[in-house]
XYZ file of N, CA and C in Angstrom:
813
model
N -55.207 40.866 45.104
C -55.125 39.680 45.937
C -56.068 39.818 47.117
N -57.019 38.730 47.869
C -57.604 38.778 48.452
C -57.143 39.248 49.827
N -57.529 39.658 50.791
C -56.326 40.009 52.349
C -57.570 39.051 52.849
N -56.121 38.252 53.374
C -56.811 37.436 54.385
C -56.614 37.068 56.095
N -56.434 38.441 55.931
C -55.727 39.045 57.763
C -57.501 39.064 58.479
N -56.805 38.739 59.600
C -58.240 38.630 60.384
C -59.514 37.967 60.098
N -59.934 36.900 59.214
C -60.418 36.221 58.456
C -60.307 35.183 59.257
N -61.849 35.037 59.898
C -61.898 33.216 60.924
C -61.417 32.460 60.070
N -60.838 31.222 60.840
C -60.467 29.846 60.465
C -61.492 29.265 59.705
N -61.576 29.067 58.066
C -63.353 28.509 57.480
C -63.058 27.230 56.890
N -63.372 26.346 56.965
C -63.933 25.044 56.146
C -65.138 25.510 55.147
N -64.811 24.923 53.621
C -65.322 25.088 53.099
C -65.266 24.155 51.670
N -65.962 24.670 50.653
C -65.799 23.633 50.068
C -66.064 24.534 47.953
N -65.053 24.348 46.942
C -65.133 24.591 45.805
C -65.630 24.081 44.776
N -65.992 24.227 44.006
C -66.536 23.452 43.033
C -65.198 23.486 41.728
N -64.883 22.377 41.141
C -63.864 21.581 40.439
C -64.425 22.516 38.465
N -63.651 22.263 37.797
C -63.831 22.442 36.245
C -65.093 21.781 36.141
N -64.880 20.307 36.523
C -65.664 19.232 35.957
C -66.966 19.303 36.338
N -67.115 19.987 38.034
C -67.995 19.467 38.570
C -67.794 19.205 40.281
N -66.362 18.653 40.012
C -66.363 17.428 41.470
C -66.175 19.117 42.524
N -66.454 18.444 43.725
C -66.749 19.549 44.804
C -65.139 18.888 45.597
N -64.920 20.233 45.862
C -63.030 20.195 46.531
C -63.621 20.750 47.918
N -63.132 20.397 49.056
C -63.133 20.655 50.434
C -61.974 21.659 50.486
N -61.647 22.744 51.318
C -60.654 23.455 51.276
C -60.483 23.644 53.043
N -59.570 24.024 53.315
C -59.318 24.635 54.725
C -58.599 26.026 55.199
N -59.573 26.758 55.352
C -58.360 27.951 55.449
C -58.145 28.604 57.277
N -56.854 28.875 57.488
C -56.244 28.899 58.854
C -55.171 30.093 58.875
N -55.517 30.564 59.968
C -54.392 31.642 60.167
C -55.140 32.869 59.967
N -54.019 33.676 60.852
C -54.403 35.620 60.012
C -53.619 36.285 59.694
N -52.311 35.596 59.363
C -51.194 36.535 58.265
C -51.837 37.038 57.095
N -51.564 38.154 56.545
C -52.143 38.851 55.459
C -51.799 38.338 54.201
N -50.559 37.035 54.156
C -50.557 36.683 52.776
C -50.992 35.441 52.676
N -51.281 35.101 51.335
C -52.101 33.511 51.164
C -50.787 32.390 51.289
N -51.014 31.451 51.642
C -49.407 30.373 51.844
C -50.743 28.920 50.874
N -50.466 28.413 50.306
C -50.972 26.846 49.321
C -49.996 25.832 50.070
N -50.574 25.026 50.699
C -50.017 24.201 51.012
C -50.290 22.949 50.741
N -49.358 21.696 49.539
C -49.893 20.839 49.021
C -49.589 19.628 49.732
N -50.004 18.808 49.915
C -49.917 17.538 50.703
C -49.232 16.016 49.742
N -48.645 15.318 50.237
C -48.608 14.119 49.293
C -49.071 13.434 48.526
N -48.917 12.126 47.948
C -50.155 11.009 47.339
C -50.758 10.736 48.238
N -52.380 10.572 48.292
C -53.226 9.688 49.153
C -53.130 10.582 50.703
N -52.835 11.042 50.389
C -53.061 12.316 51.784
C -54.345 13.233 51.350
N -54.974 13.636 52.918
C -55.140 14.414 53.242
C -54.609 15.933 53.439
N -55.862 16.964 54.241
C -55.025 17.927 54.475
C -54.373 17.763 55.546
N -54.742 16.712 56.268
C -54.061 16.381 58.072
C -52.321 16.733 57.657
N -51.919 15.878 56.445
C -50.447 16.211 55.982
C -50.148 17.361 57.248
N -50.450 17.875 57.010
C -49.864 19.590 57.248
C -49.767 20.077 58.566
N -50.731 19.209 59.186
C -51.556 19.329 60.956
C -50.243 19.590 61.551
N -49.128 18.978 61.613
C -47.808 19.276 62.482
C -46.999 20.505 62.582
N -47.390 21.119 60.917
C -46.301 22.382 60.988
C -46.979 23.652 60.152
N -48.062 23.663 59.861
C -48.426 24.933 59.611
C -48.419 25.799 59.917
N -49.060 25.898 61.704
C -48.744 26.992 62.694
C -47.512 27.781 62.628
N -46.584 27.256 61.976
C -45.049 27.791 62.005
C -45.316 29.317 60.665
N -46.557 28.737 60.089
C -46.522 30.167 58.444
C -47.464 31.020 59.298
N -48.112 31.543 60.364
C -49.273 32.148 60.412
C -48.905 33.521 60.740
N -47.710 34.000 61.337
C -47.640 35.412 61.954
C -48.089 36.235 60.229
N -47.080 35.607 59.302
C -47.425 36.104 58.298
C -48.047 35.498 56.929
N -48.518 34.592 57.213
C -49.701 34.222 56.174
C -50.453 33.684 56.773
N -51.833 33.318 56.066
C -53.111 32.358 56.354
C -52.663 31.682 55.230
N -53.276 29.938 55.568
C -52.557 28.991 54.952
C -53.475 28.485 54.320
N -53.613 28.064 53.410
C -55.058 27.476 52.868
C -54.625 26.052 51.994
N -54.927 25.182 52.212
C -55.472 23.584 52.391
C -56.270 22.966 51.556
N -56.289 21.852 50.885
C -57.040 20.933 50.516
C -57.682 19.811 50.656
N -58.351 18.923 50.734
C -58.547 17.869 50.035
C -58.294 17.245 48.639
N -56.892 16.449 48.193
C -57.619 16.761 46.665
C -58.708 15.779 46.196
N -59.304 15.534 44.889
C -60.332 14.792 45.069
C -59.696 13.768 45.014
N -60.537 12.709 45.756
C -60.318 11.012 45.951
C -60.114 11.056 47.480
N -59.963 11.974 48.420
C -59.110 11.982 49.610
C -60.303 12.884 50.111
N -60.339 12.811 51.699
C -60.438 13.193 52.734
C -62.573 13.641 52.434
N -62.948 14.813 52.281
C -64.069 15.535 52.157
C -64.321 16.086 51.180
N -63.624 15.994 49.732
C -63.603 16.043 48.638
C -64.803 14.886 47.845
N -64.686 15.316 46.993
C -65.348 14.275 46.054
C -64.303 13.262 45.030
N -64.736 11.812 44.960
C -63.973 10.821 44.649
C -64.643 9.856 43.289
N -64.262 10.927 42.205
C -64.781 10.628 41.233
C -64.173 9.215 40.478
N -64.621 8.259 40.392
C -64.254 6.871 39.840
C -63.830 7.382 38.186
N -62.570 8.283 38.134
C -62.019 8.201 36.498
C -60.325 8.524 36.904
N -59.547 8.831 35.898
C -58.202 8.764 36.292
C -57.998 10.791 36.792
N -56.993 10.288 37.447
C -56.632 11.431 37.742
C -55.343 11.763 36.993
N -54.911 13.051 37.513
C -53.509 13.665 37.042
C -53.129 14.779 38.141
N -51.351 14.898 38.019
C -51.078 15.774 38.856
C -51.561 17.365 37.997
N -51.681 17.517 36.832
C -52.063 18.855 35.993
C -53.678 18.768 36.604
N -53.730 17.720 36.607
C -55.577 18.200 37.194
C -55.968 18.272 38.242
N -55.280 17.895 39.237
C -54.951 18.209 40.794
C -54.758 19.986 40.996
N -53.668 20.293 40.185
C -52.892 21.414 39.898
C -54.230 22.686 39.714
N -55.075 22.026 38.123
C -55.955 23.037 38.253
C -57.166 23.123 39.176
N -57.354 21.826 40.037
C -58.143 21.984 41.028
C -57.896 22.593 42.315
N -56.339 23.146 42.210
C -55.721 24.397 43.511
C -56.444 25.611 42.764
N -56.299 25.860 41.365
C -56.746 27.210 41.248
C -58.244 27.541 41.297
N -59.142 26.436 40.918
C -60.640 26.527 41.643
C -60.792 26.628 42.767
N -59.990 26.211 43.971
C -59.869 26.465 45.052
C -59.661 28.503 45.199
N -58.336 28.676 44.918
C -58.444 29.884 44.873
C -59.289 30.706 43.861
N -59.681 30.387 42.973
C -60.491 31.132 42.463
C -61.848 31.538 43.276
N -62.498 30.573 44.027
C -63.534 30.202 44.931
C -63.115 31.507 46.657
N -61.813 31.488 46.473
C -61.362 31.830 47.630
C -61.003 33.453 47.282
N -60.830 33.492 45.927
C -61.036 35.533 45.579
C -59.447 35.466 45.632
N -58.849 34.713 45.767
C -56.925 34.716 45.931
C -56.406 34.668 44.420
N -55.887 36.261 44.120
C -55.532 36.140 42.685
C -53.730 35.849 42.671
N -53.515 35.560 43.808
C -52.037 35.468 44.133
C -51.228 34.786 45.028
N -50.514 34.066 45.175
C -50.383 33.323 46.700
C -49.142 33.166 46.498
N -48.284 32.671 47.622
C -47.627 31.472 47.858
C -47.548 29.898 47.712
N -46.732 29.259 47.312
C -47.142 27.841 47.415
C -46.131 26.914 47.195
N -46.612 25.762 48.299
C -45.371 24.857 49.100
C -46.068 23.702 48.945
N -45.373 22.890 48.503
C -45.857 21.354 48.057
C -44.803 21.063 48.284
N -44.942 19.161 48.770
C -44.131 18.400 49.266
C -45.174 17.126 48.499
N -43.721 16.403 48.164
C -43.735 14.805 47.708
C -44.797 14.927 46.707
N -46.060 14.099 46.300
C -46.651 14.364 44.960
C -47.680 15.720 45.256
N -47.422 16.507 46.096
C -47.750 17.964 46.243
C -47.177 19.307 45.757
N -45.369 18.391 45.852
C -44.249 19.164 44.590
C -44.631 19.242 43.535
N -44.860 18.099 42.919
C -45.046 17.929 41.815
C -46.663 18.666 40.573
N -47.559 18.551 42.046
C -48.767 19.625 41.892
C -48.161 20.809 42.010
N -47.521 21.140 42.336
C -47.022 22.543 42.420
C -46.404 23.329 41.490
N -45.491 22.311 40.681
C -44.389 22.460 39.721
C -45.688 22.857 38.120
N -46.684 21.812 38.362
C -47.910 22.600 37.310
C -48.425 23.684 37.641
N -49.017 23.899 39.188
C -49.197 25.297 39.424
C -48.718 26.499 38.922
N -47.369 26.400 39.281
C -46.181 27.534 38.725
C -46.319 27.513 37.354
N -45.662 26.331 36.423
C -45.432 26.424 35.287
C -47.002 26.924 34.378
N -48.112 26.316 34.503
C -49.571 26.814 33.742
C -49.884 28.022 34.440
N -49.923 28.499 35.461
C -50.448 29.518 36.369
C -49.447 30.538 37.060
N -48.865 30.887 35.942
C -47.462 31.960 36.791
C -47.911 32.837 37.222
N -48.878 33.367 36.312
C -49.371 34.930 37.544
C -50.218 34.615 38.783
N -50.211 32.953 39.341
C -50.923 33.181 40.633
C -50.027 32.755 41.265
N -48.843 32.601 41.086
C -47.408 32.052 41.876
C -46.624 32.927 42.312
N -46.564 33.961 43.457
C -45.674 34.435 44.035
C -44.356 34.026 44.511
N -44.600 33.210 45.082
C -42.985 32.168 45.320
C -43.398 31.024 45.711
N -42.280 29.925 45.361
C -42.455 28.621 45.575
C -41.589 27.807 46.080
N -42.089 27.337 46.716
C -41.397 25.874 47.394
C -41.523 24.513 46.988
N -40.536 23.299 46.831
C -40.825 22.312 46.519
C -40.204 21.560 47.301
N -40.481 20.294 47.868
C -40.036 19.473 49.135
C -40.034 18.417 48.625
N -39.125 17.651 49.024
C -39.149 16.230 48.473
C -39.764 15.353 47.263
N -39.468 16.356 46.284
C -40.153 15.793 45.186
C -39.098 15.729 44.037
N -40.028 15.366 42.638
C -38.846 15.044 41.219
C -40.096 15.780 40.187
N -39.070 15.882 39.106
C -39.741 16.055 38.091
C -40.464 15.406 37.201
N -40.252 14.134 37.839
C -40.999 12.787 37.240
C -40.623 12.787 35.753
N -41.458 11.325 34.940
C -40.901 11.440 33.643
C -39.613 10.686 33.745
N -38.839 10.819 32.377
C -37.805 9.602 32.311
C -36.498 10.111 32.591
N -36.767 11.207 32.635
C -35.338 12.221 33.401
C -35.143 12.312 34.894
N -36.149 11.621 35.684
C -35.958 11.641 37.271
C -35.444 10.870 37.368
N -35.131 10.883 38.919
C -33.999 9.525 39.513
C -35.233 8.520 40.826
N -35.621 7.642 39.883
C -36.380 6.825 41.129
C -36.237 6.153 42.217
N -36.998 5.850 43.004
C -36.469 4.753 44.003
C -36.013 3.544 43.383
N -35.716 2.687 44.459
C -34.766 1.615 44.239
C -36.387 0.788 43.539
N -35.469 -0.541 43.073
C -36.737 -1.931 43.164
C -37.159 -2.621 44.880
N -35.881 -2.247 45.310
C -36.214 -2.789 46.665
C -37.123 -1.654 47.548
N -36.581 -0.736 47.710
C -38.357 0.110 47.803
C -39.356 -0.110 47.382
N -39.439 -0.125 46.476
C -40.957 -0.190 45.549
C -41.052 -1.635 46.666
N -40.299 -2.809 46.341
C -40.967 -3.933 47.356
C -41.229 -3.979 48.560
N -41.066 -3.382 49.442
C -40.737 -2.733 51.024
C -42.309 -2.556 50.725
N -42.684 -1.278 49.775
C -43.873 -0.689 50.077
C -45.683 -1.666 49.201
N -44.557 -2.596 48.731
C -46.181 -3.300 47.930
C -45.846 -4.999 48.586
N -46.004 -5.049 49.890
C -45.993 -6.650 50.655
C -47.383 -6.585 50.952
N -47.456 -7.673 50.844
C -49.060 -8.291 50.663
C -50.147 -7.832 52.657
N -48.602 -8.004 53.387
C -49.491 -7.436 54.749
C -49.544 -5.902 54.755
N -50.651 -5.670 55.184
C -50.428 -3.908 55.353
C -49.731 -3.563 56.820
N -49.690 -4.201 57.449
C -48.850 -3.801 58.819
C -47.446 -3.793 58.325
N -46.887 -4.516 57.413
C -45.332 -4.684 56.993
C -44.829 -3.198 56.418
N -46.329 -3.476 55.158
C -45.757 -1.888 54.301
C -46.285 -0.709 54.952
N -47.308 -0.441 55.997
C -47.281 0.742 56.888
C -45.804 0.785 57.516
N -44.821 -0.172 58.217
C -43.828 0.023 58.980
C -42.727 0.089 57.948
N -42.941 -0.416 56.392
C -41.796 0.173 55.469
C -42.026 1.464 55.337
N -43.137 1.918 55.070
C -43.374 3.701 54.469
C -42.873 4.387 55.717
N -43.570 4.031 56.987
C -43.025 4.919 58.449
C -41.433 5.171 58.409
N -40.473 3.955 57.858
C -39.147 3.887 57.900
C -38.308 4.834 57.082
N -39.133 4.649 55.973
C -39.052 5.765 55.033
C -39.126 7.134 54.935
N -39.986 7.432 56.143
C -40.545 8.805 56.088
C -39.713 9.584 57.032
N -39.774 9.021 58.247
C -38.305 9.516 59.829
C -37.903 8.399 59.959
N -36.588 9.330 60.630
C -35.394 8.540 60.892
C -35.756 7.549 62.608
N -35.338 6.633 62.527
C -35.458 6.065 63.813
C -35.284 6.571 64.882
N -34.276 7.664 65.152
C -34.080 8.252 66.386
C -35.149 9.531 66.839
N -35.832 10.093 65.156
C -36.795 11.033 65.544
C -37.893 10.067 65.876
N -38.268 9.086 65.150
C -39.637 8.703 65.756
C -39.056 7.946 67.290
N -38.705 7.411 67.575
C -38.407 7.164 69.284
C -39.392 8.464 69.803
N -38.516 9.776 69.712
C -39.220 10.800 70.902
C -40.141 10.931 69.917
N -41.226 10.448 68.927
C -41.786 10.989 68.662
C -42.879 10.242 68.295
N -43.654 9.407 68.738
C -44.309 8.210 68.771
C -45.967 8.421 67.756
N -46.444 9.397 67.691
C -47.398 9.447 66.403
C -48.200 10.226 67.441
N -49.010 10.139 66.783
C -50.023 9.955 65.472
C -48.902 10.905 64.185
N -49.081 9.654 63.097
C -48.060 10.146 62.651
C -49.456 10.252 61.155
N -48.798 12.006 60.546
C -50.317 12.327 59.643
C -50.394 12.098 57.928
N -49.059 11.169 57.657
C -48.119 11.541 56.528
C -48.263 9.924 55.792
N -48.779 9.180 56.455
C -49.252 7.672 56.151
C -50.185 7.527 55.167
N -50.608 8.281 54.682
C -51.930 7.967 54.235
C -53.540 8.130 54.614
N -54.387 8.785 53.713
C -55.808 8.596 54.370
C -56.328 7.445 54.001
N -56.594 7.313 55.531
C -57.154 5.682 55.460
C -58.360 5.394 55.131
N -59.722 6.848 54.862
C -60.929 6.479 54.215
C -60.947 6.642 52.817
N -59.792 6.445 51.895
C -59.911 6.435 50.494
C -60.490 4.932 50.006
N -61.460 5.041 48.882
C -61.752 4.010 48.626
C -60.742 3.808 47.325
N -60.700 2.191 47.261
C -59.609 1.898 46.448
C -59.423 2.553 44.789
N -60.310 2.956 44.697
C -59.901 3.186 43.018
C -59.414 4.701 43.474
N -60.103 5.627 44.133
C -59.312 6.581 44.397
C -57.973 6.704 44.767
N -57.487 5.785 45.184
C -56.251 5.324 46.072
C -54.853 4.728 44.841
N -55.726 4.099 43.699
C -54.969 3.707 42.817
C -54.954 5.003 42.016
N -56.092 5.723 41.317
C -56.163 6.810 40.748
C -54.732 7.840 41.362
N -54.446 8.079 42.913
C -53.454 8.883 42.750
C -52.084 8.053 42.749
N -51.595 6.966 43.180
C -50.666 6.274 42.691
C -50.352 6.484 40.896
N -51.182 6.273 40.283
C -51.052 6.507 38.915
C -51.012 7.621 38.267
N -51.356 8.556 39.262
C -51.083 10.308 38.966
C -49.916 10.789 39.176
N -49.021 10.143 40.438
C -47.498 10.760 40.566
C -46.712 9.849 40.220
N -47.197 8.394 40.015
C -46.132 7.881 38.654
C -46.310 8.404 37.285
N -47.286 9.016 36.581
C -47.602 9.450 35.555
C -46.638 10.862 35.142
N -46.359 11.445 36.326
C -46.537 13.055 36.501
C -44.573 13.150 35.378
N -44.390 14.063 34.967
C -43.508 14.652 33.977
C -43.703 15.933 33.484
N -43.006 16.722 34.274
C -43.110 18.292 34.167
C -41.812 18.740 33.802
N -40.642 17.867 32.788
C -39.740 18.324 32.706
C -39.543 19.672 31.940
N -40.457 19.254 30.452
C -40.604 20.478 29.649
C -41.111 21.837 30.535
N -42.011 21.302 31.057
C -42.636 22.728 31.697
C -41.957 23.204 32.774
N -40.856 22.878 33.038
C -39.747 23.273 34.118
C -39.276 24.975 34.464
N -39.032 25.060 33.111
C -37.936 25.967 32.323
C -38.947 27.379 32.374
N -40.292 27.244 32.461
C -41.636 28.136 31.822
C -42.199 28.381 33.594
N -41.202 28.041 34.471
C -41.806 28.741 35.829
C -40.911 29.581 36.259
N -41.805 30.823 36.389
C -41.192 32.225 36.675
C -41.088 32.799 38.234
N -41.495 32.106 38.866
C -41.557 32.562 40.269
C -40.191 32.033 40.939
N -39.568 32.672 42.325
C -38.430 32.247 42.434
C -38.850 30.939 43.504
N -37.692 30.129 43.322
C -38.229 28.875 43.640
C -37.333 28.177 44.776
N -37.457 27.564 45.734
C -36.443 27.258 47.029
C -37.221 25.485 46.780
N -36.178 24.502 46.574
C -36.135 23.284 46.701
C -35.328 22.287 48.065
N -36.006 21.949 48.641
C -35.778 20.996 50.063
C -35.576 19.776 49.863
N -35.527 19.466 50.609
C -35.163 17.443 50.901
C -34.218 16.996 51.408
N -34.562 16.140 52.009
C -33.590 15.256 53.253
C -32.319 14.495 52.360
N -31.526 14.297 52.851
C -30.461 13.983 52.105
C -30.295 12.414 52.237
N -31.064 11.616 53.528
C -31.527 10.090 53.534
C -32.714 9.874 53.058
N -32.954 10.560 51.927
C -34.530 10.482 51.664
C -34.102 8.968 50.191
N -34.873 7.994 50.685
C -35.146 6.921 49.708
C -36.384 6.825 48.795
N -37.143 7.507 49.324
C -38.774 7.106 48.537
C -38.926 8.583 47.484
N -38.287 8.933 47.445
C -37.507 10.200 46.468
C -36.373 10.685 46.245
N -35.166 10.508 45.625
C -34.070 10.082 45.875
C -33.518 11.554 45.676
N -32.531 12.088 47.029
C -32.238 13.919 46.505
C -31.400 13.828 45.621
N -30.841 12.967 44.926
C -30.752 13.100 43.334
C -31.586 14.322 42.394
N -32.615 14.079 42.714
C -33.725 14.636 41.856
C -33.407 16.523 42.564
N -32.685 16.564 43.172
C -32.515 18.341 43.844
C -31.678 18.950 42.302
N -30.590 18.782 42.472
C -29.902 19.184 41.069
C -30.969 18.970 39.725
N -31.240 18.229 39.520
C -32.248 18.345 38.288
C -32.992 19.367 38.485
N -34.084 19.478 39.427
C -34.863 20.509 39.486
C -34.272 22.189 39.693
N -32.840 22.418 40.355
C -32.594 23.710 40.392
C -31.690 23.920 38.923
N -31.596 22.649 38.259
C -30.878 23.505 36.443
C -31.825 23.511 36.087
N -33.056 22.956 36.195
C -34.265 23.152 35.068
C -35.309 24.269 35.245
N -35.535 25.206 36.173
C -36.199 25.900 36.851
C -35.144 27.189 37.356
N -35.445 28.210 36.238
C -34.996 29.785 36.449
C -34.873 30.134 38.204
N -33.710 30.743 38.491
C -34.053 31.473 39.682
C -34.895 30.216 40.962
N -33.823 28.961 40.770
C -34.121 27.855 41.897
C -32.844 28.052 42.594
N -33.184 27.503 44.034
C -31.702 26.979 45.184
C -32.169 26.202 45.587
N -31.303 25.282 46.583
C -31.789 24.138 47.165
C -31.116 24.125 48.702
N -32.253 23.849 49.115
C -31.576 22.773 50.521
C -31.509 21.835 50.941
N -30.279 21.319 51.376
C -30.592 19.752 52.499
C -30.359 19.526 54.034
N -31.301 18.677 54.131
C -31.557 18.593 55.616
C -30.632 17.406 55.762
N -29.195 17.517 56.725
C -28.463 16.389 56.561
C -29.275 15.180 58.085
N -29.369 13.984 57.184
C -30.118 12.904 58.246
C -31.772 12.943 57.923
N -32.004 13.484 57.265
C -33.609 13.618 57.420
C -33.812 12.818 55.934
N -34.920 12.220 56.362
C -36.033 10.991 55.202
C -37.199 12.027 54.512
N -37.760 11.268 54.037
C -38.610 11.793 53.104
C -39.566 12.939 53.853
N -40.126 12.854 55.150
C -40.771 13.725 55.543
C -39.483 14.905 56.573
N -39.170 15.651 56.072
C -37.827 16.368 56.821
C -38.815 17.290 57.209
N -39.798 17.927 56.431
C -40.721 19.084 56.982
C -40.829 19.019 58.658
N -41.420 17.644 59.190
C -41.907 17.688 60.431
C -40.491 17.424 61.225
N -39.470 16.289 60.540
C -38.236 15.382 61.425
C -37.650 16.843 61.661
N -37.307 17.834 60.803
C -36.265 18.857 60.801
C -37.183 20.427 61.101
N -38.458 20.356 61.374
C -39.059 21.278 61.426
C -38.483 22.496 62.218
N -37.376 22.801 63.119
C -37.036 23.824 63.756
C -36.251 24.257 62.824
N -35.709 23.929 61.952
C -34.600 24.236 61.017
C -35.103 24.785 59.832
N -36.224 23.933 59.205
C -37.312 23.837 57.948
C -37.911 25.093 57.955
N -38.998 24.810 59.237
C -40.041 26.006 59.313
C -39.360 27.358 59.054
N -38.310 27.958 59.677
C -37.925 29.207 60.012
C -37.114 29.380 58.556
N -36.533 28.029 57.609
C -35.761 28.843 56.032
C -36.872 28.685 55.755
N -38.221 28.068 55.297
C -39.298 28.629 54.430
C -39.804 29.781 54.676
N -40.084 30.054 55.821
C -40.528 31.395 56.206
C -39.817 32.536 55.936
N -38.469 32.108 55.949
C -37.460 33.572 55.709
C -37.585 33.445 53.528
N -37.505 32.607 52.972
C -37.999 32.653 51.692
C -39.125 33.378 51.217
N -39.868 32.821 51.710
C -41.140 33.493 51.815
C -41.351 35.585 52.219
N -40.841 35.278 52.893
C -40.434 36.817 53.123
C -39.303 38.083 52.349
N -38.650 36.923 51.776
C -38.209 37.473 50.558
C -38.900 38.202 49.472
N -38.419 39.893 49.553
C -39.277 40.400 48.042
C -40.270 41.221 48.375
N -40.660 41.591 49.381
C -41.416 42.124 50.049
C -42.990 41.643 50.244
C-alpha cells in the first residue's frame, strides 16, 4: 500500500479505462488512504465540511467523477460499476493498492461495486445513506420524486435543501451548503448520472463483499428511505448499522460531531 503520511495536499488528475481524464484530490497526512465518494451530480466540494475530521489518521483522497466538476464529461451513458471502476484508476494512478472507503447517497452505491468487484482494494467500508437499488430497494415516495422535478429551479433547490437538513440545523447553519449539486454540469452529464443511480442494482453482488462494513443514515431521511438499512446489513457479510435519530439525508454534516468520531473509531478497527 502506498504511505501517504507526509505527502503535500496534490490535485491531480487520472486517466479513465476508456480514456476520459478523472481529476482527483488528495488531502491530509494520516498514513492510511480514506476514498471518499460523493453523491449524484456532485462534486468533490461534497466532502469540503467534514473531511478534516479523517486526517490525524488518514489522507483522504477525492474525486471528480466524470460529468462533474474537473473531470472529463463524456456525452455517453454512465453507470455506478463504471464510476466504481473509475475509483480504482484513480488509485491505481495514486500507487494505493489498499484503502478505506466511505460513500454516501449515489457514492454508497459506487462503493457497494468497489467492495463487491475489487475486494482486495477494500479494507473497510462505509455506506451512508444509500440502497441497494434494483427492485428489492425501498424508494422514495411519488411525492418526492415531485417536490424534486417542478418546473422552477428555485422550488426544487428548496425541496432537495428540505430534504437534505432538518430545519432547525439549517437555521444555525445558513450555507454555503456543498451537497446541492454542481452547478457547472452540462445537461447530458447531469441526466447521464440521474440515470446511473436509478439504474444502479447491486443486490446480487451484495453477498460477494468481504470487507467489514458499517452502514449510516438518518432515520428522517426521505430521498432514501432508512428502510433500505436492514436490507443492506442481511445482504452484506460482517455489516452493522447506524442511525442518526432526526437527521435527513445529509446526517454526515447535520450530525457530524456524532458521525465523524463512529466512522473514525470503525475505521480504526483491526489495526
Amino acid at each position: 500500500m502506498a504511505d501517504l503520511d507526509r505527502q503535500p495536499d496534490t490535485d491531480g488528475r487520472a486517466r479513465a479505462h476508456d480514456g476520459t481524464m478523472l481529476a482527483y484530490q488528495r488531502r491530509g497526512t494520516g498514513r492510511r488512504p480514506l476514498v471518499l465518494l460523493a453523491g449524484q451530480a456532485n462534486n468533490h466540494h461534497w466532502w469540503d465540511g467534514v473531511r478534516d475530521d479523517f486526517h490525524t489518521t488518514h489522507g483522504t483522497i477525492t474525486m471528480d467523477y466524470r460529468g462533474t466538476g474537473s473531470s472529463g464529461k463524456p456525452e455517453e451513458p454512465y453507470s455506478t460499476w463504471q464510476f466504481a471502476d473509475d475509483v480504482i484508476a484513480v488509485l491505481d494512478h495514486l500507487g494505493v493498492a489498499r484503502a478505506d472507503v466511505y460513500g454516501t447517497s449515489m457514492g454508497g452505491r459506487v462503493a457497494q461495486w468497489v467492495a463487491a468487484r475489487h475486494p482486495d482494494r477494500v479494507r473497510r467500508l462505509v455506506l451512508g445513506c444509500t440502497s441497494p437499488g434494483g427492485p428489492h430497494a425501498v424508494e422514495r415516495t411519488a411525492a418526492v420524486r415531485r417536490s424534486l422535478a417542478r418546473p422552477d429551479p428555485t422550488a426544487s433547490r428548496d425541496a432537495l435543501l428540505d430534504l437534505m437538513y432538518s430545519p432547525a440545523w439549517r437555521h444555525g447553519h445558513p450555507g454555503p451548503y456543498r451537497t446541492l449539486g454542481d452547478p457547472g454540469m452540462p445537461a447530458h452529464a447531469r441526466r447521464g448520472h440521474l440515470l446511473a443511480s436509478a439504474g444502479h442494482d447491486a443486490w446480487e453482488a451484495l453477498p460477494g463483499i468481504s470487507a467489514p462494513t458499517l452502514v449510516l443514515h438518518g432515520d428522517e431521511d426521505q430521498l432514501t428511505p432508512p428502510d433500505n438499512v436492514p436490507l443492506l446489513t442481511a445482504r452484506i457479510p460482517h455489516a452493522r448499522a447506524h442511525l442518526f435519530p432526526g437527521a435527513r439525508h445529509a446526517y454526515f454534516e447535520e450530525c457530524r460531531q456524532d458521525a465523524g468520531p463512529l466512522v473514525a473509531s470503525f475505521l480504526g478497527e483491526g489495526g
